[in-house]
Amino acid sequence: MTMLDRMRRHKGWLKWSLALVCLAFVALYFPDFLSQQQDAGAAPSAAVAEVDGRKITVAEFTRAYYQRLDAYRASAGESFDPALLKQLGVDRQILSVLIDEQATLAEAERLGLTVSDAEVRERILRLPGLQQNGQFIGEERYRQLLSVQRPPLTPSEFEADVHKQLLAERLRSALTSWMTMPDEEVDREYQRRNEKAKLEVVSFAADTFTSEAAPSANEVAAYFEKNREKYRFGVKMKIRFLAIDMPTLGKAVTVSPQDAQQHYDDNIEQYSTPEQVRASHVLLETNEKDEAEVQKQAEGLLARIKEGADIAAIAKEYSDDPSSKDKGGDLGYFGRGAMVKEFEDVAFSLQPGQLSDLVKSQYGFHIIKVMDKKPAETRPFAEVQNQIVEQLKGQRAQARAKELSTQIAPEITQPSDLDTVARKHGLQVRESNFFEREEPIEGLGPAPEVSKAAFSLPQGQVSEALQAPQGYVFITVLDNQPARTPKLSEVEARVKEDLTQQRALDLARTEAKSLMASFKDDFARAAKSAGLSVETTDFTRGASVPTVGVNAEIDELAFSLPAGGVSDPIVTDTGASIVHVVERTEIKKEDLAAERETLRQELLEQQRGRFMTSYLTKVKERLDIRQNDAVLQQAIAS
């Protein structure tokens, strides 16, 4: 994790890679990222999941969900789109983390691990966010900070969360403290990350050979005969379904101006952007160094900047913050609560263009220059009213769809009931085309839950209410088609395209082989003669190569060929490439020695994290884990 990450997260003690969520603690450390309450939906005490009887409530899930949403908003700025989180399945990711947390606690208790009240108290007293000038902020201020969380937290609730975190850490320590990371592995990884090569690459693209690769009808038929199984159709199903369609229901939904205003007032944080600062800094770490010497060096750099030196140039040469060093110390825009307090107080007190004196934090000495400021802003209600109305309509249509699916479920016991119920409630019954398990369904689109049910439901039966992209459906199976090999006429276009692509790839690779000798003789002259452009790249292991992408063979050759060496043609997904190693930067032993212990700890943490992930997977197999998808959908409806 980078220095900037540590500054922004304020939780160096949270080391488990599973990112167990101590929710109240996160909210406390991110006071600008407080969660919003929902307008409607499941009760806060309802369970979105249970882990061996341990409830994960809507309140817990909502706090985690909106903390993540606000963190993304702060990071993305104006480009933030809340709908994207749902498309990316962030709700499922957060629920998975909460389930992992409960499974961890269950396993710790099974093994007899405990945490005392004194240990909880000691941890709280040492939390950076609860200290001022190296001292605990006091009981009154502590309670005040907890009370402004949304929803408010009591000290006992917060302390229970800290207790959970300590118990999770204790389990991790008990299971992984024996692990070690030998020098050979550390050195190998350092070399992998830091070895660099300057490459020149020419690519022979199959696309340029498409016209001459076009096959005849006889060649297409022969290719099909040789590769019949490649085009085999899987089992296909055809269904009839009663759809409870949210867009249709939404047409009858109304939202009054008063309702929209109430939502705006209750969720004003969603429409507000806090004050932000853009700053650049130079950090000199004091970790395991003579603090007086570091301070003296920092004072010297500050004097140079005051005399006119460019802070960006100073940062690139001297800063110990790897996340901003290469950007000239630029931290971008950030709000209050995103940095450690000492840094934040100074940054927000400066005006654009102003330079700070030395700022001491737990990481070392900072020199801060404020580049720009954005005042706090709240979008007026009139600007977002239409957006709110559409959002509330969607929520209410979703709630109505769920309510209606529950209402009509007892009325649907056989296929003929679909038509009866449709007429009664003004709904539609439709038929799909034949579809394979992973294919979209006509009239529904991609619907994994519906597809799964269709391939397991006996004919003559009706499913329960199933989640579909636009609402809920009840289905019955009409017919099925067994797996079969198609006739050429059914797949001829696909076969022709595949054969053309294969022949074009072969032609590109043949061309590369025919010119290989000339490239080994004079790379630049051969490229010019062949009319090929040369892409130059500063390459590190695992990096993407222009026009090629990530390629394991190039990755190997870049560091095995001598400087000046030229490769044989390398097969790529798009044709072939030839690589010229212009120069290579070797590892300096003194740099390796200086970084070895830091890297060892990073690799050790990764190793422990992988072990815990595997261990927890087995733990969850023993536990009774139940998710309530209906409650989850209601929880994120807003």
Tab-separated table of C-alpha atoms in Angstrom, residues 125-126 128 130-137:
chain	number	residue	atom	x	y	z
A	125	LEU	CA	-7.139	5.137	23.061
A	126	ARG	CA	-4.444	4.576	20.410
A	128	PRO	CA	-5.096	8.159	15.382
A	130	LEU	CA	-9.263	9.810	18.364
A	131	GLN	CA	-6.054	11.581	19.281
A	132	GLN	CA	-5.041	15.210	19.348
A	133	ASN	CA	-1.446	16.211	19.979
A	134	GLY	CA	-0.669	12.624	20.916
A	135	GLN	CA	-3.415	12.431	23.558
A	136	PHE	CA	-6.887	10.851	23.628
A	137	ILE	CA	-9.476	13.500	22.743
